[in-house]
mmCIF file of C-alpha atoms in Angstrom:
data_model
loop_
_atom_site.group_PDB
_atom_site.id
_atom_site.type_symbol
_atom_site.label_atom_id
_atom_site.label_comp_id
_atom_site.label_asym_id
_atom_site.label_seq_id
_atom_site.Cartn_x
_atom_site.Cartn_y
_atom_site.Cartn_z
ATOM 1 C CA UNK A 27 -28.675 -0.934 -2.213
ATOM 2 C CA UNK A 28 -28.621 -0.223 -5.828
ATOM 3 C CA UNK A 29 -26.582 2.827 -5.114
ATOM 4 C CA UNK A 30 -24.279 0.966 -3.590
ATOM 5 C CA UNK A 31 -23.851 -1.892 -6.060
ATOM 6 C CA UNK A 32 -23.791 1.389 -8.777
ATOM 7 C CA UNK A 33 -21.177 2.888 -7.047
ATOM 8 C CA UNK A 34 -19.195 1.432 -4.235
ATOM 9 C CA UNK A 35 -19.014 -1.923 -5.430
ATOM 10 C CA UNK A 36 -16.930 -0.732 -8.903
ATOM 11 C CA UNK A 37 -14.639 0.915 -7.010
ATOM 12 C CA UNK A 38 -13.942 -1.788 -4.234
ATOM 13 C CA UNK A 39 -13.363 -3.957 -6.960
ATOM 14 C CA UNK A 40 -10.858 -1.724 -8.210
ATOM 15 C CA UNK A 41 -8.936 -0.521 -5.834
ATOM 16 C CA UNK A 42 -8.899 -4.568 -4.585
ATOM 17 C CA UNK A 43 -7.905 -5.818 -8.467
ATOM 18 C CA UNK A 44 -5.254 -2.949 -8.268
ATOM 19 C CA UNK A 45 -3.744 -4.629 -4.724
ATOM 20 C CA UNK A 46 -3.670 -7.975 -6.178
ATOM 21 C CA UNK A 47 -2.433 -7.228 -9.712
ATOM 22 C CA UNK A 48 0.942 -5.260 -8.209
ATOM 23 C CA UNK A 49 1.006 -5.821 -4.525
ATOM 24 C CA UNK A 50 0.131 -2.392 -3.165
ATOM 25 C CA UNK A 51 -1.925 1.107 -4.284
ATOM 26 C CA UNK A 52 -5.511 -0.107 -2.974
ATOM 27 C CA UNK A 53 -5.377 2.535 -0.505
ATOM 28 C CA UNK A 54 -4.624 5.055 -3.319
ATOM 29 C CA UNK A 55 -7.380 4.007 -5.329
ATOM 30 C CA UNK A 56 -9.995 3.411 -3.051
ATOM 31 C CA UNK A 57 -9.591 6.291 -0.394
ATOM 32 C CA UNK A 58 -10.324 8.966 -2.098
ATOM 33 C CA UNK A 59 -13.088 7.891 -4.484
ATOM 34 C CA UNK A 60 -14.618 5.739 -1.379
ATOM 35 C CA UNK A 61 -14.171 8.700 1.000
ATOM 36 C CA UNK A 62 -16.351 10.932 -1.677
ATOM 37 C CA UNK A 63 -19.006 8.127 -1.798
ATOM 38 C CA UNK A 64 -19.404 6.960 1.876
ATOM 39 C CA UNK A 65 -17.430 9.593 4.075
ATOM 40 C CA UNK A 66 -13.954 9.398 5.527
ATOM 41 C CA UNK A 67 -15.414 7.323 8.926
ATOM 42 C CA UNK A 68 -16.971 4.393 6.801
ATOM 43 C CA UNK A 69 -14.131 4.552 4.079
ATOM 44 C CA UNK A 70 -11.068 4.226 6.183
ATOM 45 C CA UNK A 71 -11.898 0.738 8.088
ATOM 46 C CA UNK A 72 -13.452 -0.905 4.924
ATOM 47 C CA UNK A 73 -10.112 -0.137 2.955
ATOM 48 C CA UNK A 74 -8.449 -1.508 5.663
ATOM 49 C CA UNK A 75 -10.387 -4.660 5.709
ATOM 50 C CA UNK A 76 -10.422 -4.915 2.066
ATOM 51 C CA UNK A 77 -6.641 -4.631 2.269
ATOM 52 C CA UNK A 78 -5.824 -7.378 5.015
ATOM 53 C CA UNK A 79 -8.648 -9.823 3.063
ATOM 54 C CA UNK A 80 -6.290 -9.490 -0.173
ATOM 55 C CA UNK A 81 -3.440 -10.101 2.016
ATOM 56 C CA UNK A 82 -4.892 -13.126 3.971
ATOM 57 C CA UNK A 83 -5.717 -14.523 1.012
ATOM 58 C CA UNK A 84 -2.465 -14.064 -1.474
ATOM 59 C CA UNK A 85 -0.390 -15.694 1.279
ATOM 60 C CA UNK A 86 -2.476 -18.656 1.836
ATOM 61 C CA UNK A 87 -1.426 -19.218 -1.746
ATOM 62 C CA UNK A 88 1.815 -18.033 -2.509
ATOM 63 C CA UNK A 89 3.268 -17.786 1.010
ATOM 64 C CA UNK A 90 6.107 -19.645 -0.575
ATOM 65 C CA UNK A 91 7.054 -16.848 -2.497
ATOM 66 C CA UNK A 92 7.328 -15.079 0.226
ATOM 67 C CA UNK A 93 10.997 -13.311 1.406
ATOM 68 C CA UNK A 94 10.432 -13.874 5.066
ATOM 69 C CA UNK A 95 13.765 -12.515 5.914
ATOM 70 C CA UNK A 96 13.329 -9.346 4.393
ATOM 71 C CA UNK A 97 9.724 -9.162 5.772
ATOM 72 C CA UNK A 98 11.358 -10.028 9.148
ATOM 73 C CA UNK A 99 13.991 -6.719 8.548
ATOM 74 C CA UNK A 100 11.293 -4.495 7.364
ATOM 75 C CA UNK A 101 8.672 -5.169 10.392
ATOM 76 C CA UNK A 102 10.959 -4.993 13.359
ATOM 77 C CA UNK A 103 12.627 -1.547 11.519
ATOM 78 C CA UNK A 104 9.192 -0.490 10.516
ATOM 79 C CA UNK A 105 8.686 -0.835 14.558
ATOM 80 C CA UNK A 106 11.862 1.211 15.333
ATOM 81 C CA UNK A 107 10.920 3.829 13.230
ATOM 82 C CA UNK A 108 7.881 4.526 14.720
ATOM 83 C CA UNK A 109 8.770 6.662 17.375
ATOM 84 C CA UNK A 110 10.775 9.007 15.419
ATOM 85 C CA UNK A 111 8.243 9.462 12.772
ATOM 86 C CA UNK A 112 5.868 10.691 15.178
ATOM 87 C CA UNK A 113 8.301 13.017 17.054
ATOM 88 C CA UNK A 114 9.293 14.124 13.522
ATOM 89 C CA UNK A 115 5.544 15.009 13.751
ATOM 90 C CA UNK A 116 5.216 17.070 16.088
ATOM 91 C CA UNK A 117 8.729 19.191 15.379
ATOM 92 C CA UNK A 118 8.269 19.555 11.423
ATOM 93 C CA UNK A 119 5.765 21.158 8.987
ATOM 94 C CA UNK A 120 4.035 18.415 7.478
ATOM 95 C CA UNK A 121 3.116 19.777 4.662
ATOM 96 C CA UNK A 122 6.571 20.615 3.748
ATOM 97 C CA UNK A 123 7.587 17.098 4.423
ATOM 98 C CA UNK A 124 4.771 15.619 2.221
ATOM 99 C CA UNK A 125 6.364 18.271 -0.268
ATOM 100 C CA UNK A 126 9.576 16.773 -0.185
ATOM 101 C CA UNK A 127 8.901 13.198 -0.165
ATOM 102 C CA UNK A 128 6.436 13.304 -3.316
ATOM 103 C CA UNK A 129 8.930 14.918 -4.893
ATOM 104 C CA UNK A 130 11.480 11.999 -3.803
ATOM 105 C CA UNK A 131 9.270 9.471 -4.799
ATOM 106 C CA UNK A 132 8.880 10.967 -8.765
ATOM 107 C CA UNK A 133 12.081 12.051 -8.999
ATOM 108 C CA UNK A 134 13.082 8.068 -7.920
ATOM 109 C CA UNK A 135 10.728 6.718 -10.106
ATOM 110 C CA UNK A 136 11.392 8.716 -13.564
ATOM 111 C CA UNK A 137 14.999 8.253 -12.710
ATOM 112 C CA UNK A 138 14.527 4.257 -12.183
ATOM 113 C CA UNK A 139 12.587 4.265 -15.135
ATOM 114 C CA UNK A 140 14.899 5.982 -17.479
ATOM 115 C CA UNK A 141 18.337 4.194 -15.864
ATOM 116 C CA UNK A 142 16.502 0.866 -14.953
ATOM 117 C CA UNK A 143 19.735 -1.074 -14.678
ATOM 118 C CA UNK A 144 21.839 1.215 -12.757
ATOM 119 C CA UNK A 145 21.821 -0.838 -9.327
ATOM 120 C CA UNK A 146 20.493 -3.573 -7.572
ATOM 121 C CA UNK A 147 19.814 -4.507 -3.829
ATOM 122 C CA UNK A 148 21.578 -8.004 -3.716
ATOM 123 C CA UNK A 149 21.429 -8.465 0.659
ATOM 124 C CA UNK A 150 18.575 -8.304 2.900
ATOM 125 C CA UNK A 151 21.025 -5.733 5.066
ATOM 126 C CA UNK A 152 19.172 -2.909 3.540
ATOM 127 C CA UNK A 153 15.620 -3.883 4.383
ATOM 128 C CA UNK A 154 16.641 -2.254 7.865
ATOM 129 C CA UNK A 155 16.424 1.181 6.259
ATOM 130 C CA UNK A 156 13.985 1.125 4.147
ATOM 131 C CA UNK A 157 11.973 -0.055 7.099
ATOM 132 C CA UNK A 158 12.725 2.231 9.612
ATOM 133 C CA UNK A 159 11.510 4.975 6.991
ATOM 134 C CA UNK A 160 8.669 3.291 6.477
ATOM 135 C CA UNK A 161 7.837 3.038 10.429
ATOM 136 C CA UNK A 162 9.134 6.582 10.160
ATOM 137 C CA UNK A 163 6.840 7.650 7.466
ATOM 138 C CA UNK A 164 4.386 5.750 8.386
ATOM 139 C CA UNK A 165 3.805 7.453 11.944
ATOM 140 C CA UNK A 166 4.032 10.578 11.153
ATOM 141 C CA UNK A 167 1.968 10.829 7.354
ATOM 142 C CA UNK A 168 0.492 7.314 7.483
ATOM 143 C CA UNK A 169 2.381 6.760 3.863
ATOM 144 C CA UNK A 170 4.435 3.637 5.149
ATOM 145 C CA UNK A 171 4.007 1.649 1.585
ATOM 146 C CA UNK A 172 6.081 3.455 -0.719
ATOM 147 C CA UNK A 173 9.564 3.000 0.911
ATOM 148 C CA UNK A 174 8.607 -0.845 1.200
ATOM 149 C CA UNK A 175 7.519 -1.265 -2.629
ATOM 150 C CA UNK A 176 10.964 0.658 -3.270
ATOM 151 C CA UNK A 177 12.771 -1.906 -1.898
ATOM 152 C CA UNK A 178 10.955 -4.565 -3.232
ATOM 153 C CA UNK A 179 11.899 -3.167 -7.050
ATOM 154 C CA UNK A 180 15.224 -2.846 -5.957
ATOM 155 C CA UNK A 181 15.852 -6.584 -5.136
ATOM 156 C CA UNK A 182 14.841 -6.972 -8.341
ATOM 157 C CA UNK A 183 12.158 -10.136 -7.399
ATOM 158 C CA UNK A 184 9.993 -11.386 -10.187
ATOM 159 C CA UNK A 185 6.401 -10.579 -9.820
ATOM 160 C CA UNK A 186 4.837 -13.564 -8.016
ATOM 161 C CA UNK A 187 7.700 -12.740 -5.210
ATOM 162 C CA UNK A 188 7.151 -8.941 -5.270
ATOM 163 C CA UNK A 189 3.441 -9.692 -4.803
ATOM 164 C CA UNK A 190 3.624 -12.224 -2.121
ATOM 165 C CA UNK A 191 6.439 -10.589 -0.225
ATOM 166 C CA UNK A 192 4.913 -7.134 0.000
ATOM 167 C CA UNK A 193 1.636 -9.007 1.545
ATOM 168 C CA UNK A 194 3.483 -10.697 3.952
ATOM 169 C CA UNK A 195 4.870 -6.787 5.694
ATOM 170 C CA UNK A 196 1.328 -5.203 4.369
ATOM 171 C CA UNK A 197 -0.718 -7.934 6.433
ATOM 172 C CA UNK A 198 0.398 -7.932 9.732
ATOM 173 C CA UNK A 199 0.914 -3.960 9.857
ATOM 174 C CA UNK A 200 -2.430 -3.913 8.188
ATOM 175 C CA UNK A 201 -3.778 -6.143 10.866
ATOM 176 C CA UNK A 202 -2.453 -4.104 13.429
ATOM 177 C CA UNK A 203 -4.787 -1.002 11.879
ATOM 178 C CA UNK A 204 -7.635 -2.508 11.304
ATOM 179 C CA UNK A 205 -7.308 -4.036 15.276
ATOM 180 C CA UNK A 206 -6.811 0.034 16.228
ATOM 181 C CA UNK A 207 -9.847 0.796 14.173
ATOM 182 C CA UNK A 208 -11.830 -1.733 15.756
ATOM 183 C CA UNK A 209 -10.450 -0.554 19.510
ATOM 184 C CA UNK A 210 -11.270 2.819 18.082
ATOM 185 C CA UNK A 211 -15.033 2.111 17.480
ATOM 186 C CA UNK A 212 -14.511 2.435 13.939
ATOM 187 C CA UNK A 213 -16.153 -1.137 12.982
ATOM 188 C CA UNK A 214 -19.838 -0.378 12.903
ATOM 189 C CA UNK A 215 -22.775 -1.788 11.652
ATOM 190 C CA UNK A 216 -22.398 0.516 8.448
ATOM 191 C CA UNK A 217 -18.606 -0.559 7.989
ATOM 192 C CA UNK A 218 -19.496 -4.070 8.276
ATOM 193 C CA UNK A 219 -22.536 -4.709 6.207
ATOM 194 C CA UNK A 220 -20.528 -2.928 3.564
ATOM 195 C CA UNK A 221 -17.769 -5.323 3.519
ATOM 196 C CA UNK A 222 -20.010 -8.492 3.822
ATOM 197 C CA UNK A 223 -21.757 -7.172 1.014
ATOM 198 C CA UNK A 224 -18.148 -6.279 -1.003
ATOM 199 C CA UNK A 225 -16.552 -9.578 0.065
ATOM 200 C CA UNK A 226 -17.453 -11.538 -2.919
ATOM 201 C CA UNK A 227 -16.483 -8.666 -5.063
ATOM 202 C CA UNK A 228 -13.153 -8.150 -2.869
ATOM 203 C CA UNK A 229 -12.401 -12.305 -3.491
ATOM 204 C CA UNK A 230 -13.063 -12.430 -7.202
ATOM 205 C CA UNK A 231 -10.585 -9.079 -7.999
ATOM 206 C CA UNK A 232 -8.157 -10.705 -6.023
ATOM 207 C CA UNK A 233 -8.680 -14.057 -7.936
ATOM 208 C CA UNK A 234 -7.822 -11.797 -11.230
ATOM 209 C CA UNK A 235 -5.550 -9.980 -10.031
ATOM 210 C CA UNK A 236 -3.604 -13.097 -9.390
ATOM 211 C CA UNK A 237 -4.108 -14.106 -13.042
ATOM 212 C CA UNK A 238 -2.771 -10.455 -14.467
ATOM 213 C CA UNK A 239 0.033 -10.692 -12.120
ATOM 214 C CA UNK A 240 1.408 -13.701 -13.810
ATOM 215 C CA UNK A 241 0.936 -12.433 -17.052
ATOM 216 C CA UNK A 242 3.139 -9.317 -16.379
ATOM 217 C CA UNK A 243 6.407 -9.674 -18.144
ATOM 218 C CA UNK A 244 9.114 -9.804 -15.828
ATOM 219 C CA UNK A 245 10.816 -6.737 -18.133
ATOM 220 C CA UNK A 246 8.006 -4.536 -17.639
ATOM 221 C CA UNK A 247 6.783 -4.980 -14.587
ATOM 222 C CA UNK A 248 9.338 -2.947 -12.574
ATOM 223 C CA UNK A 249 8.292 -0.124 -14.974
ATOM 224 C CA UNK A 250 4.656 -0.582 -14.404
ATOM 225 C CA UNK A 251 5.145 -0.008 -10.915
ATOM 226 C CA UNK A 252 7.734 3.134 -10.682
ATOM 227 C CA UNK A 253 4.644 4.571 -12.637
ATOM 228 C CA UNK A 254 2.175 3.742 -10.125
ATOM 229 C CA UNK A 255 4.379 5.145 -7.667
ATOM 230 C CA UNK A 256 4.802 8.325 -9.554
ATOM 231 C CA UNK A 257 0.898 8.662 -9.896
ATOM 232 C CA UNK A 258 1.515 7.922 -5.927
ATOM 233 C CA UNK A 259 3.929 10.800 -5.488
ATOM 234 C CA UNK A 260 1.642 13.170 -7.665
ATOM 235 C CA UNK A 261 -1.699 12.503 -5.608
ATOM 236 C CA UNK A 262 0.250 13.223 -2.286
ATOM 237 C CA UNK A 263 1.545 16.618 -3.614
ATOM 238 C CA UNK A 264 -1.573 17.505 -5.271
ATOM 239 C CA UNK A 265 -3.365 16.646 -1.279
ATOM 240 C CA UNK A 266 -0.578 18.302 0.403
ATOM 241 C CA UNK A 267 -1.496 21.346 -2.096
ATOM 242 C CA UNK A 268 -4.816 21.537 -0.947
ATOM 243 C CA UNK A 269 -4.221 21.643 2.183
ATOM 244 C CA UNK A 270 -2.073 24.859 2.473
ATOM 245 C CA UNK A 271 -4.651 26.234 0.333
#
């Protein structure tokens, strides 16, 4: 227990703060340190519970911030793209795909960053294509987020509504994993004890994340995220790296 409150418990509370401060990236903080502490088996159905319990609870909230029609787009696309992400798959060299789209996503970012008022996404019409890549991406590399938080910069929202709207495409698609999980016999005692015991933690990051989200200025916060995506992008390449060595 005390290794677990010395250990796990920081970085649940992390990787949950992180999810409720910008709207996405618990995944990308948690795996890998979580994966280290616990093993891959116990790690990837308590990030997925931390993740829809940070959802659940931002949209009881703020579910007026929400952008249901965009969220509406980005699901049924997400669902479209599916099937050709995982025939893409099975026909291309994953790592070389993982290459390519870390590289998209810095490249993206830096260039956002550096020509932050080039364009805008003013209609909802385009939600249909960044979902279907994230359906796409999703199915094949299980990296559905980043095409999603693109868009969300892109509309240019202000935080509260970047937040909210992001939980309200991350909670039902997040509900749908962790159901899989379950089906999968990935809920076990282990898994479950450990987010009992990580709920309060879980609820009290999410309460400050809240609290840091508001206090973003609206300037920077665009800026804030491209960087997280970046550190995103660089994490995949560095994995995909690895893995051809």
């Amino acid at each position: 227990m005390e290794a677990f409150q010395t250990i796990i418990l920081p970085i649940v509370f992390i990787a949950t703060l992180t999810r409720s401060t910008f709207g996405f990236g618990d995944a990308m903080v948690g795996m890998p340190l979580l994966s280290v502490a616990v093993g891959l088996s116990v790690a990837t159905p308590l990030v997925g519970l931390m993740g829809i319990t940070a959802s659940a609870t931002i949209l009881i909230k703020h579910w007026r911030d929400v952008h249901f029609k965009s969220v509406g787009l980005l699901i049924i696309y997400t669902l479209i793209g599916i099937p050709i992400g995982i025939l893409l798959l099975k026909r291309m060299n994953e790592n070389a795909m993982k290459s390519v789209l870390s590289f998209v996503i810095i490249a993206f970012s830096l260039y956002r960053i550096f020509k932050p008022r080039l364009f805008n996404l003013a209609g909802d019409k385009s939600a249909c294509v960044f979902g279907f890549f994230a359906g796409m991406l999703g199915a094949a590399y299980n990296t559905n987020g980043p095409p999603v938080v693109i868009y969300g910069t892109l509309r240019g929202w202000d935080p509260e509504k970047f937040r909210a709207t992001l939980q309200g495409y991350f909670f039902p698609t997040g509900s749908m994993i962790a159901l899989g999980h379950c089906a999968g016999g990935l809920w076990t005692k282990t898994v479950l004890l450990n987010y009992l015991i990580s709920l309060p933690v879980i609820l009290i990051a999410i309460l400050l994340g809240g609290r840091l989200n508001r206090r973003i200025p609206r300037a920077k916060f665009d800026n804030y995220v491209y960087v997280f995506l970046i550190v995103l992008g660089v994490c995949l390449l560095i994995d995909t790296t690895r893995s051809v060595l």
